[in-house]
Coordinates of C-alpha atoms in Angstrom, one line a residue:
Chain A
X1 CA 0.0 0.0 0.0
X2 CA 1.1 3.7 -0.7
X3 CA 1.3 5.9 1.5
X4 CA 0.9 9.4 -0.5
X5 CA -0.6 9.3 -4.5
X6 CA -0.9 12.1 -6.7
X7 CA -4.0 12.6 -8.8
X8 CA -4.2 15.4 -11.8
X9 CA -7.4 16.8 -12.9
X10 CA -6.9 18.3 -16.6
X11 CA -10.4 18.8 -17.8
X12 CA -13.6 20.0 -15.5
X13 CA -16.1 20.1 -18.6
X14 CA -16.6 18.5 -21.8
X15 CA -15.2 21.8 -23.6
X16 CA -12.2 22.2 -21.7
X17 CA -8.9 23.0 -22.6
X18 CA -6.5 20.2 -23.8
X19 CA -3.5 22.3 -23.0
X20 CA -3.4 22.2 -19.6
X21 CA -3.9 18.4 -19.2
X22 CA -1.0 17.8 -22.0
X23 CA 1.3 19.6 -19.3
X24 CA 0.2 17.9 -16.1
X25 CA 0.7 14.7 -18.2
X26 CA 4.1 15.3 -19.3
X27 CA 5.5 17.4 -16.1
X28 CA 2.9 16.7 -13.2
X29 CA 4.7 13.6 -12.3
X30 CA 0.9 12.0 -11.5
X31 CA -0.1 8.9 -10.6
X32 CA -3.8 9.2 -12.0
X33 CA -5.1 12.2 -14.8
X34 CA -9.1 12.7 -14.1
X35 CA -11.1 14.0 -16.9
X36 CA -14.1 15.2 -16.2
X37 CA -15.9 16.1 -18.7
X38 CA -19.7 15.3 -18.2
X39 CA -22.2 17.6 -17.4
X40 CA -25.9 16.8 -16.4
X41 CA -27.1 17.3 -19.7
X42 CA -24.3 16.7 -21.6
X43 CA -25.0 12.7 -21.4
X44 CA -28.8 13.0 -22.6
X45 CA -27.0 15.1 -25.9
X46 CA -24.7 12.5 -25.9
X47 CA -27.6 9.8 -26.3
X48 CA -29.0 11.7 -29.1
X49 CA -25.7 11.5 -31.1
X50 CA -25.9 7.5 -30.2
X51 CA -29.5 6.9 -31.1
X52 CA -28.3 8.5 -34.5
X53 CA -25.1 6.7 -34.9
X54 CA -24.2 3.3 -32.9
X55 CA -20.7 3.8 -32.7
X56 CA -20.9 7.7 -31.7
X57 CA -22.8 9.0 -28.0
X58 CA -18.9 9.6 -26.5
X59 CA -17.0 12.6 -26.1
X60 CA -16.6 14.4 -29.1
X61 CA -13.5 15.7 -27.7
X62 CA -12.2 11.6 -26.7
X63 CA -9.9 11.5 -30.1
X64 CA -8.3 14.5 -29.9
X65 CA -7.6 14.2 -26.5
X66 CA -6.6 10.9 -26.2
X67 CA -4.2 11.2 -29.4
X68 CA -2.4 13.7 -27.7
X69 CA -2.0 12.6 -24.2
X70 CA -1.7 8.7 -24.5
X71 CA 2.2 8.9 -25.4
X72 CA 2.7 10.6 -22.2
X73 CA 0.2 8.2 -20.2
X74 CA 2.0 5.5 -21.3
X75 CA 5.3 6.4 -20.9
X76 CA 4.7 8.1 -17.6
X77 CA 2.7 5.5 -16.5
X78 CA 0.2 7.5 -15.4
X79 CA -3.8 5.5 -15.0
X80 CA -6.6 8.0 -16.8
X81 CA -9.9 7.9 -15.3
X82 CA -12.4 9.9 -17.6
X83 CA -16.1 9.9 -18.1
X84 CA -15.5 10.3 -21.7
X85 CA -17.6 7.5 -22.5
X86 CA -20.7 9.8 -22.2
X87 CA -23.3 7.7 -23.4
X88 CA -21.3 5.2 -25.1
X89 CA -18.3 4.1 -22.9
X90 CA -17.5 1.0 -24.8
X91 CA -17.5 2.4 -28.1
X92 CA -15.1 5.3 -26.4
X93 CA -13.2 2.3 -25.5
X94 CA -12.7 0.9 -28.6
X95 CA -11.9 4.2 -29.6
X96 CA -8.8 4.4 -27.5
X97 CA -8.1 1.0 -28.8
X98 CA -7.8 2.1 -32.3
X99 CA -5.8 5.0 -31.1
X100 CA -3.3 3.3 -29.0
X101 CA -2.8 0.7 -32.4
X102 CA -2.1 3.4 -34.4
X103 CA 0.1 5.0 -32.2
X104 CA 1.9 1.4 -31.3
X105 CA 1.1 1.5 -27.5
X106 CA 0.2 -1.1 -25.0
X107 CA -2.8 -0.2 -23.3
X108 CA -5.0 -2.6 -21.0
X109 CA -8.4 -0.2 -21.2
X110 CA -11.7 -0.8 -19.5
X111 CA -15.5 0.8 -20.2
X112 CA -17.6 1.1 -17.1
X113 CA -21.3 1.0 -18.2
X114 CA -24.7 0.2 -16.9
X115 CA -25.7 3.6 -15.7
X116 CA -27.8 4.1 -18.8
X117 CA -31.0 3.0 -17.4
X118 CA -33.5 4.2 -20.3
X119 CA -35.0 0.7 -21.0
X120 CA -35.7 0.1 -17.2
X121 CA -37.2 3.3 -16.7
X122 CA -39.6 2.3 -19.4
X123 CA -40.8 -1.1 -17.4
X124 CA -43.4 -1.5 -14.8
X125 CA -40.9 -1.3 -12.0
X126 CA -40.4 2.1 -12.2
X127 CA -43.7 4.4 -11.3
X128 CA -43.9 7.0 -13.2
X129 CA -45.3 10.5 -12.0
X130 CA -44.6 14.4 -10.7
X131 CA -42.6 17.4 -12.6
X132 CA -39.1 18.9 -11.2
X133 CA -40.4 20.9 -8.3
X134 CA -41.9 17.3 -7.1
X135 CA -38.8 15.4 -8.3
X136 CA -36.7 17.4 -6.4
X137 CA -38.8 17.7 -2.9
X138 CA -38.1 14.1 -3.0
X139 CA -34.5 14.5 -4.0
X140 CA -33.9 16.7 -0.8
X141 CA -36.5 14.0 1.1
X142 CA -34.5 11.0 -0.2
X143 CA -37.9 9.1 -1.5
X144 CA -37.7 6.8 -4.2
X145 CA -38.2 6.0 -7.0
X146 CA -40.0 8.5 -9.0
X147 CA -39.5 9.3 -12.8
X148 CA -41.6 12.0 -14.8
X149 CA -44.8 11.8 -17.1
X150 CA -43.1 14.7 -19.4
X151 CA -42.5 14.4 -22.7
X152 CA -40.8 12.2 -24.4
X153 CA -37.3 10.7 -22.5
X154 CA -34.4 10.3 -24.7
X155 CA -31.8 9.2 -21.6
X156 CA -31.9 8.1 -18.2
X157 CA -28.4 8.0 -16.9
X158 CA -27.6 6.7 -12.6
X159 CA -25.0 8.5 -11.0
X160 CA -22.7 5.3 -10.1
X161 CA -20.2 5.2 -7.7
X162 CA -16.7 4.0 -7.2
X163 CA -17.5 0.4 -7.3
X164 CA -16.7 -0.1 -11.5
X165 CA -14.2 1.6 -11.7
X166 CA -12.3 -0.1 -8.2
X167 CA -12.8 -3.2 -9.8
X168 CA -11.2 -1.9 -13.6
X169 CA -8.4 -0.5 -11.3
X170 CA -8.1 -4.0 -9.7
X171 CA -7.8 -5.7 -12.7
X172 CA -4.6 -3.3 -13.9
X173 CA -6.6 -1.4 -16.4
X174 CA -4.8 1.8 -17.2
X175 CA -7.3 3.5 -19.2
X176 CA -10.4 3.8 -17.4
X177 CA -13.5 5.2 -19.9
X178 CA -16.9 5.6 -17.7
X179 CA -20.5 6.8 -18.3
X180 CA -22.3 8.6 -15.7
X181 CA -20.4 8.6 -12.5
X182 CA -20.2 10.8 -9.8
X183 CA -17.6 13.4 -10.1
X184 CA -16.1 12.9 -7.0
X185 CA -15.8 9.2 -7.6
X186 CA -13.7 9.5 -10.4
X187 CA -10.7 10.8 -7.8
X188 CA -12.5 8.6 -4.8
X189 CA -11.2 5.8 -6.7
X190 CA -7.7 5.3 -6.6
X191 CA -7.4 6.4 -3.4
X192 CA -9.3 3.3 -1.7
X193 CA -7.4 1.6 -4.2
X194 CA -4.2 2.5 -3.5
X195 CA -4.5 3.1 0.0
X196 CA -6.9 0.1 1.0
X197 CA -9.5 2.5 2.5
X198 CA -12.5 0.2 3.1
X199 CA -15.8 1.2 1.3
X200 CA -17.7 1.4 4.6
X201 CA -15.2 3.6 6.0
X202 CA -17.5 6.8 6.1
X203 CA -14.8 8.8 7.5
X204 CA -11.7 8.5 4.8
X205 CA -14.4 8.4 2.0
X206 CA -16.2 11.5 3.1
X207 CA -12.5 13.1 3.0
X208 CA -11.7 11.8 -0.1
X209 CA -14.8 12.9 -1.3
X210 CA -13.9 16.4 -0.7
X211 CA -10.3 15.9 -2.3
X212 CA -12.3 15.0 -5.1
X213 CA -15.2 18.1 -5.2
X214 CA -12.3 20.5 -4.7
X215 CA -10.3 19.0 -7.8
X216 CA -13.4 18.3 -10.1
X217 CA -13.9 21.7 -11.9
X218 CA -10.3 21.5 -12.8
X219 CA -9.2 25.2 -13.5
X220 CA -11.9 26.4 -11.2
X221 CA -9.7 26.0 -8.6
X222 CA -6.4 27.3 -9.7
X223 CA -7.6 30.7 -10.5
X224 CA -10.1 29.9 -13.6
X225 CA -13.3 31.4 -12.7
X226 CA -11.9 33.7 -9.9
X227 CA -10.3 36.6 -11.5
X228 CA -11.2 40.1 -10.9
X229 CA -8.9 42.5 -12.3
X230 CA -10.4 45.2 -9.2
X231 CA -10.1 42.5 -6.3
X232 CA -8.6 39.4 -7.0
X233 CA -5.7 39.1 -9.8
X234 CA -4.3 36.2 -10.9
X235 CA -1.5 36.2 -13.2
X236 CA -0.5 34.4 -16.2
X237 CA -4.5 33.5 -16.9
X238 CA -3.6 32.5 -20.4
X239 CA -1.5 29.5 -19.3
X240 CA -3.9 28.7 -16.3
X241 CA -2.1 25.5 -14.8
X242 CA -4.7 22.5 -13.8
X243 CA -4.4 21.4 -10.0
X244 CA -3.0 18.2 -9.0
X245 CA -3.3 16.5 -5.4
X246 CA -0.7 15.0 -3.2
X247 CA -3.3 12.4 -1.3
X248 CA -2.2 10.3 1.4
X249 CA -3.4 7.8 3.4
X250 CA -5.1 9.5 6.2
X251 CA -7.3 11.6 3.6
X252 CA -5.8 14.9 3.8
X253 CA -4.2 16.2 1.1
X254 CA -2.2 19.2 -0.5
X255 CA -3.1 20.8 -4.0
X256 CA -1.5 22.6 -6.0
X257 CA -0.2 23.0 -9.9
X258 CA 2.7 22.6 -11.8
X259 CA 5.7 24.9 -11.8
X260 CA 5.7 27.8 -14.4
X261 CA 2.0 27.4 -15.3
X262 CA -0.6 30.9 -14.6
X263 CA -3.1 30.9 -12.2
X264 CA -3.4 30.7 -8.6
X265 CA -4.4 28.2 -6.0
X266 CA -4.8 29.9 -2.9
X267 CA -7.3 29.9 0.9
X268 CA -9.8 32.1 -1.4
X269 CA -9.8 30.0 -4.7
X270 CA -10.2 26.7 -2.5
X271 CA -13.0 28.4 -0.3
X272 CA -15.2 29.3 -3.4
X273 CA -14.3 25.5 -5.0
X274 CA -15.2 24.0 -1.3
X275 CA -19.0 25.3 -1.9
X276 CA -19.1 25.3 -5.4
X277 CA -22.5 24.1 -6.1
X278 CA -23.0 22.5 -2.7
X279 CA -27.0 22.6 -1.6
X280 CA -26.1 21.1 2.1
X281 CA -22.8 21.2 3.6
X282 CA -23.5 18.9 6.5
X283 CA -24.7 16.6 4.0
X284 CA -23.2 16.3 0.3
X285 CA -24.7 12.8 -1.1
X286 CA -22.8 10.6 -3.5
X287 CA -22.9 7.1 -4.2
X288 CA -20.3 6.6 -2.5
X289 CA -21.1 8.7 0.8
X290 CA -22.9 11.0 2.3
X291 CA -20.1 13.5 2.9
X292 CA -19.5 16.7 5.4
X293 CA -18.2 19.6 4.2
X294 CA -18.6 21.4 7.8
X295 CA -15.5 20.0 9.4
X296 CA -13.1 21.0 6.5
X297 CA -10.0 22.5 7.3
X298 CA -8.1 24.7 4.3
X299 CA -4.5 25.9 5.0
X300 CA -2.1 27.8 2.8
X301 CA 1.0 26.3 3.4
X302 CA 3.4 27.9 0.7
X303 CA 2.8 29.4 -2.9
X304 CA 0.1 27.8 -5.0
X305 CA -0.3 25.2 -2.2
X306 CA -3.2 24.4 0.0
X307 CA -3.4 21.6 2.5
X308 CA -6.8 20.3 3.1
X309 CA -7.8 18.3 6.3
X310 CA -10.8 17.2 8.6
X311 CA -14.2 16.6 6.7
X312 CA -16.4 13.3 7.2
X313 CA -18.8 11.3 6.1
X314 CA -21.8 9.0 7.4
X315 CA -23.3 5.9 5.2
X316 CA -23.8 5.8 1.8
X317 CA -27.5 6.7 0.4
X318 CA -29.7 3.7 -0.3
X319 CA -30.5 5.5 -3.9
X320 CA -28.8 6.3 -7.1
X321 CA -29.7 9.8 -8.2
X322 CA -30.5 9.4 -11.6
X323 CA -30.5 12.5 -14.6
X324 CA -33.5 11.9 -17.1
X325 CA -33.3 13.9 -20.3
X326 CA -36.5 14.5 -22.4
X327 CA -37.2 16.3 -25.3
X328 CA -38.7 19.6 -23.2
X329 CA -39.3 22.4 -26.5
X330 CA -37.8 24.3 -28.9
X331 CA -36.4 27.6 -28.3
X332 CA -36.5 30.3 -30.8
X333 CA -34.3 33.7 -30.1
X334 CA -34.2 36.8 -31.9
X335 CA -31.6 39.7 -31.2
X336 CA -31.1 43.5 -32.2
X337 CA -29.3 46.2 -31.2
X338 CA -30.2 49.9 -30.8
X339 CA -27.1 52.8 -29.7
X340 CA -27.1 56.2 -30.0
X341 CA -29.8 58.8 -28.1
X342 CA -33.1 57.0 -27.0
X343 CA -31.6 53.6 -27.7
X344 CA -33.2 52.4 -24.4
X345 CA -36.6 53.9 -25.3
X346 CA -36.8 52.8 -29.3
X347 CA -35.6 49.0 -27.6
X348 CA -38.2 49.4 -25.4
X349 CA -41.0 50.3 -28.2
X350 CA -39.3 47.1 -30.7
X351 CA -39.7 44.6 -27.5
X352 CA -43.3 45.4 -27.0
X353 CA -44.1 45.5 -30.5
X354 CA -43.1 42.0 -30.5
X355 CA -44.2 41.2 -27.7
X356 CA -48.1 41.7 -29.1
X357 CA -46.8 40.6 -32.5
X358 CA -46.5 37.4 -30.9
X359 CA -48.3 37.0 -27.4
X360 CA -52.0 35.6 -29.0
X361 CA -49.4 32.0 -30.2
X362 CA -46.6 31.6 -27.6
X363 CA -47.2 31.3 -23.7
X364 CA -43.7 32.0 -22.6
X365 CA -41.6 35.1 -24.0
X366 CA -38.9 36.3 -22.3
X367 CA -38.1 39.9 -24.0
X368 CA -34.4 41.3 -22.3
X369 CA -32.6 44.7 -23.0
X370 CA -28.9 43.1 -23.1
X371 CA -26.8 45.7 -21.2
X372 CA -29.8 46.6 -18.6
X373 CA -31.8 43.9 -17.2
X374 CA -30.7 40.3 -18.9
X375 CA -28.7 38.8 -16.1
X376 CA -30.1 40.9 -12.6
X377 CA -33.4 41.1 -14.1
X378 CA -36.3 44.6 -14.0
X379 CA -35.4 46.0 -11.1
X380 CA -32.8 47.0 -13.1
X381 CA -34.9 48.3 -15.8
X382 CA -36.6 50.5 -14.0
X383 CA -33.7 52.0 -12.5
X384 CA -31.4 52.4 -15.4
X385 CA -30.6 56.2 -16.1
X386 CA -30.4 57.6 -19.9
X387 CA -28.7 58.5 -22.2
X388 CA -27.7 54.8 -22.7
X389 CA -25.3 54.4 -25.7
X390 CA -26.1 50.7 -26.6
X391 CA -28.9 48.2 -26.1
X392 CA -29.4 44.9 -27.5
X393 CA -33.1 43.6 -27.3
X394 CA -33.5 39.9 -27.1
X395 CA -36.4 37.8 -27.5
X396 CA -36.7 33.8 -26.8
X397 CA -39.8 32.1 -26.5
X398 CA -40.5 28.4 -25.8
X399 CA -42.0 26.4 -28.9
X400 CA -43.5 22.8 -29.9
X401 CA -42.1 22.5 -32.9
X402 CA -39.0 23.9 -34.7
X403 CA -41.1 26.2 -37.0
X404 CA -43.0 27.8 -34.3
X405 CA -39.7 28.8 -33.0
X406 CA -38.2 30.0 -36.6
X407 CA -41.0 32.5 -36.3
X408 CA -39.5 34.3 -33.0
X409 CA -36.4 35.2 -35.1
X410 CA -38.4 36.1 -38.2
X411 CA -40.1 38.4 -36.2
X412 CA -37.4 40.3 -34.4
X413 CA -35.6 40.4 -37.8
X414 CA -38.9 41.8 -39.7
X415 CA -38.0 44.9 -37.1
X416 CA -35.6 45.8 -39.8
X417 CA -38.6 47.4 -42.0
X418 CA -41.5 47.2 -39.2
X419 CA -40.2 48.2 -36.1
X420 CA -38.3 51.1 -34.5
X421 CA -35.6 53.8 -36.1
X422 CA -32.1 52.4 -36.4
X423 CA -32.0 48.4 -35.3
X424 CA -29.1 46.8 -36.2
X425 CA -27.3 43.8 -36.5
X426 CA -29.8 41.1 -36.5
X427 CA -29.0 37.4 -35.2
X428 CA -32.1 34.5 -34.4
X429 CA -31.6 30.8 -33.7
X430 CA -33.7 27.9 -33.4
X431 CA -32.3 25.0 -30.8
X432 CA -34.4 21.7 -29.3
X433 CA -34.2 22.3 -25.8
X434 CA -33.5 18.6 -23.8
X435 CA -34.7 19.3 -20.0
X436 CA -33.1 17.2 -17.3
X437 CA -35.0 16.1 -14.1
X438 CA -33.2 14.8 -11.4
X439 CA -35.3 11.0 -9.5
X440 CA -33.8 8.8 -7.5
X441 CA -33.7 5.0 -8.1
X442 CA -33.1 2.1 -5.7
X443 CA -29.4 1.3 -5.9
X444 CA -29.9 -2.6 -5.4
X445 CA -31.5 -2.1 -8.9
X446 CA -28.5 -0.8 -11.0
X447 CA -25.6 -2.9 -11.4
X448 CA -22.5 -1.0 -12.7
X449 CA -20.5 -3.3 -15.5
X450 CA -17.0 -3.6 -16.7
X451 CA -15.7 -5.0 -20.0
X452 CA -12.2 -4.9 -21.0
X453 CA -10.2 -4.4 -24.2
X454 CA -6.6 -4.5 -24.9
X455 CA -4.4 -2.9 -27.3
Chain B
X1 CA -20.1 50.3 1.2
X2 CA -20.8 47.0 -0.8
X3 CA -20.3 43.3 -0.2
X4 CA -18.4 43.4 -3.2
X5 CA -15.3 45.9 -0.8
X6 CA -15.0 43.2 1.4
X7 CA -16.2 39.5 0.1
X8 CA -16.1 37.1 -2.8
X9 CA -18.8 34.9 -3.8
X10 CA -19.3 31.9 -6.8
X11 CA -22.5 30.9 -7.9
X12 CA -23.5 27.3 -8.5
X13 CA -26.2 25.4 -9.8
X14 CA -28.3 22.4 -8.8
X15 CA -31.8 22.4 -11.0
X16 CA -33.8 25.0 -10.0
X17 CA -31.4 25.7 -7.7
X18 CA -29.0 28.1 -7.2
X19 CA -25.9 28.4 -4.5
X20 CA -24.3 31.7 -3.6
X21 CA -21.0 31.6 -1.5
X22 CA -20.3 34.7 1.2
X23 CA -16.4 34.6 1.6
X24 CA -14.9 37.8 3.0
X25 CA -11.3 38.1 2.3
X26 CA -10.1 39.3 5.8
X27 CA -11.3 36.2 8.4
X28 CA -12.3 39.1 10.9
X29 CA -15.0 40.1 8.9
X30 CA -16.8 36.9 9.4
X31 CA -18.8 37.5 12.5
X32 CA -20.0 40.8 10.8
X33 CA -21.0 38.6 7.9
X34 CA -23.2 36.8 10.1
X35 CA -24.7 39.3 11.4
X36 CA -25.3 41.6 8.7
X37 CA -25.9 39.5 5.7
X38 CA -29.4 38.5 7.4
X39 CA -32.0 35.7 5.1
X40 CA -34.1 38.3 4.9
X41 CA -31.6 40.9 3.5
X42 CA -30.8 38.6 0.7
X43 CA -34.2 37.1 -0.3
X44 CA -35.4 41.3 -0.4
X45 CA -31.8 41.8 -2.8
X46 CA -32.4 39.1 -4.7
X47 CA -36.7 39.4 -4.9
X48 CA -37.9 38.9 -8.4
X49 CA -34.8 36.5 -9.3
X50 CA -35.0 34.1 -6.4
X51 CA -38.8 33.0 -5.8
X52 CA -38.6 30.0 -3.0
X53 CA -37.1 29.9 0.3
X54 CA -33.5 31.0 1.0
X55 CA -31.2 28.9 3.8
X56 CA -28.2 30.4 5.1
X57 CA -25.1 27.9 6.1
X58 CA -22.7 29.3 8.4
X59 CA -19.1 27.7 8.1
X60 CA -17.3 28.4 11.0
X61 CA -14.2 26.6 9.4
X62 CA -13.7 28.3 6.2
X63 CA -14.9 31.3 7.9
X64 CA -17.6 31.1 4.8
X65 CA -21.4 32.0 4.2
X66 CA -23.3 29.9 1.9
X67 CA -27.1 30.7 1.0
X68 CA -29.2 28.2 -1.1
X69 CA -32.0 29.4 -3.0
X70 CA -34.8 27.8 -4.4
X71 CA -36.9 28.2 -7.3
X72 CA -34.5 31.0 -8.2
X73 CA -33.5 29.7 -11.9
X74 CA -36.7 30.6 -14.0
X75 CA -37.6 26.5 -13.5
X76 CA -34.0 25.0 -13.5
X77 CA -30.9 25.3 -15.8
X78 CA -31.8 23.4 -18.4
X79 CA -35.7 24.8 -19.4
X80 CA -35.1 28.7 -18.6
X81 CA -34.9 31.0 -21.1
X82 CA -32.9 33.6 -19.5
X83 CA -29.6 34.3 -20.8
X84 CA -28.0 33.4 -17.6
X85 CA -29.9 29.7 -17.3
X86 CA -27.3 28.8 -14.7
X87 CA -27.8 31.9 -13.2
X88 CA -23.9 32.1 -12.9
X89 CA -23.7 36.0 -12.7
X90 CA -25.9 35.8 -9.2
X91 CA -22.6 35.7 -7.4
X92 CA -22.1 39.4 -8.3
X93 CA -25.5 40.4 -7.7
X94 CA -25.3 39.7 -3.9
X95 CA -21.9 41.1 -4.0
X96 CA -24.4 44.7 -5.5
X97 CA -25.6 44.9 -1.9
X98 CA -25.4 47.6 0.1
X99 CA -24.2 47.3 3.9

């Protein structure tokens, strides 16, 4: 058993950088590169690119990142855990595969599936009823199971655990290609691998569990997402350096990045990682554990390194939180721009204009003035002091099929002849809108599965 | 004075959900954190944005505020039609308030 491992993470969404994750490959001196790369509705997008091609549904990103960083996995010996595999692990698999041929490499690699779910969901076992607001009172009340009666599901994806991947790491895979898992899992992994941590020892896997939230959005915690030129500077952004950790056995752990790269991982950047998307600190559920985030302890124990101690956990959950995506509208947008004197007021006059062109066929419209009320919303409006020198007017409106929503841009672009003095620079899209709704599903149910392939 | 002179904050989302870290960047100011930056101060800053209930988490160990609002993005990430569905600019919205 070791007594200290270190874990990279190079990728904390599917559109991430590759740069950084070349560099913690080839200088990090890792143990194990995480790639994260799957958000919640990134998988049921990922199933639509399946349903249309057998072989497709993982990362679109998997080739070009793999081609680059396997020579340096393989001759570092470094063990990738990604959740490339999206909705299609083992074709992602064979992917790497072909790769790893071409490139003449060894490479034992394993696909960890059976989170996709979509054909239970579909049986009698599963009741079927409630929207989100439901879905997620019992979320936060931990009932089960519950799916939706919206319209049509194209994915249904359980959040599995570390059990999968354990067993791929037992087994001396080094490339580990998963579904759905949960992020933290992902770095949970190798450390009750490598350190023998047993998986009802709440206390080391609640730790471990916040090793891995803090890592898991990548750049998000070496000064990505932080910078603010007025109160907190971070230098060097365009070379922002990914964090690694230096775990060890008792579940602390110090991050940092590698030498040379920008960015900054400091008490503030670890503090906003720490409740980065966190709903309850004293209880943050995984698979894995339910973890506490109360008891953490952050320390900045030199440049670009912080030590992280304490946190805990209590048992496991008794359900897999499961992501269902279904086909929930289409969204049509429309945008113009008005500058100059009374830009604000002849905006003002185009978005009601619309708004009655339009109000007698589509429920929802949303009508913003881009540059006074979009993000903070009208209190904003109603406070905003002319002369304004810019205003773009934007108007989205939910649909049921794609021409419906073609007619939202048409309209806003019609402004050009029947609207208000001076609109400019016209832009309108048209996009199918996949909702997500978040159930829970009795883990005893959902089996994860390994298959292997070698090179 | 704003919260923005003296704190940080990141948003996050979960569904309809959104997260909003308090971190002030001297330790000291912690307890005047507490104190000031009240449930109610933030669900009336935030009213017409955030429509459920608002819970505030104290972290004693990180020094740290963290409020979790409900029903506060327009039905959840994925359905809204703001421009912000994730609602990621909240962060700097608390930070607008006046204290």
């Amino acid at each position: 058993m070791k007594n200290k491992i270190r874990i990279g993470c190079g990728a904390g969404f599917s559109g991430d950088r590759i740069e950084p994750a070349i560099i913690l490959a080839e200088k990090g001196e890792l143990d194990y590169l995480v790639l994260e790369c799957l958000a919640e509705r990134t998988i049921a997008l990922a199933n639509k690119r399946k349903i249309a091609d057998p072989s497709k549904g993982y990362d679109p990103l998997l080739e070009r990142r793999i081609e680059t960083l396997l020579p340096y996995l393989v001759k570092n010996k470094i063990r990738l855990i990604t959740n490339m595999g999206a909705a299609n692990p083992i074709e992602g698999a064979k992917k790497v595969i072909e790769i790893a041929q071409k490139q003449g490499l060894k490479v034992k690699v394993a696909a960890i599936h059976g989170d996709d779910i979509n054909e239970n969901l579909k049986s009698e076992s599963f009741e079927i009823f409630g929207n989100e607001d439901i879905a997620l009172e019992l979320i936060k009340k931990h009932q089960s199971p519950v799916t939706i009666n919206q319209s049509p599901i194209i994915s249904a994806n359980a959040y599995l655990g570390t059990d999968g991947i354990l067993e791929a790491l037992q087994a001396d895979a080094q490339i580990i290609i998963t579904g759905r898992v949960a992020d933290p899992s992902l770095f949970l992994t190798p450390m009750i691998h490598e350190f023998g941590w047993k998986t009802d020892d709440y206390d080391l896997l609640g730790k471990g569990t916040v090793i891995g939230h803090l890592m898991e959005c990548a750049g998000q915690i070496s000064g990505g997402y932080f910078a603010d030129p007025i109160k907190k500077s971070v230098e060097n952004m365009e070379n922002l350096g990914h964090p690694f950790a230096d775990v060890f056995a008792d579940g602390s752990a110090i991050i940092s990045k590698v030498e040379g790269t920008g960015g900054v991982i400091n008490l503030q950047t670890a503090k906003e990682q720490l409740l980065y998307e966190v709903i309850n600190p004293n209880e943050y559920y995984t698979p894995d554990v339910i973890a506490d985030f109360t008891s953490v302890k952050l320390q900045e124990i030199a440049q670009n390194q912080v030590r992280v101690t304490g946190g805990g956990g209590k048992e496991k959950p008794k359900n897999f939180k499961v992501s269902v995506g279904y086909k929930a509208f289409w969204q049509g947008e429309g945008e113009i721009s008005y500058a100059g004197p009374s830009s604000l007021e002849r905006a003002k006059l185009a978005g009601e204009t619309i708004e009655n062109r339009l109000k007698s066929q589509f429920k929802e419209i949303q009508v913003d003035y881009i540059g006074i009320n979009s993000t903070f919303g009208d209190k904003w409006l109603s406070e905003a002091e002319t002369p304004i020198s810019e205003v773009r007017l934007r108007v989205a409106a939910k649909a049921k099929t794609q021409a419906d929503a073609a007619l939202i841009g048409e309209e806003v672009e019609a402004l050009y002849t029947n609207g208000p003095a001076g609109g400019a620079g016209v832009r309108k899209y048209v996009n199918e809108v996949i909702g997500i709704i978040s159930v829970l599903v009795d883990r005893n149910k959902i089996k994860p599965k390994v298959t292997y392939f070698e090179s | 004075m704003k919260l923005y002179d003296i704190a940080h904050s990141r948003a996050g989302d979960k569904g309809n959900i959104s997260t909003l870290s308090l971190i002030p960047y001297n330790e000291n100011d912690y307890e005047m954190l507490c104190q000031i930056v009240t449930v109610d101060k933030v669900q009336q800053h935030l009213a017409g944005i955030v429509l459920g209930e608002i819970v505030r988490y104290e972290m004693p160990n990180i020094s740290s505020l963290l409020f979790v609002c409900t029903d506060a993005l327009a039905g959840g990430v994925t359905t809204s039609l703001r421009m912000d569905t994730h609602g990621k600019a909240l962060s700097y919205q608390l930070l607008d308030m006046e204290i």
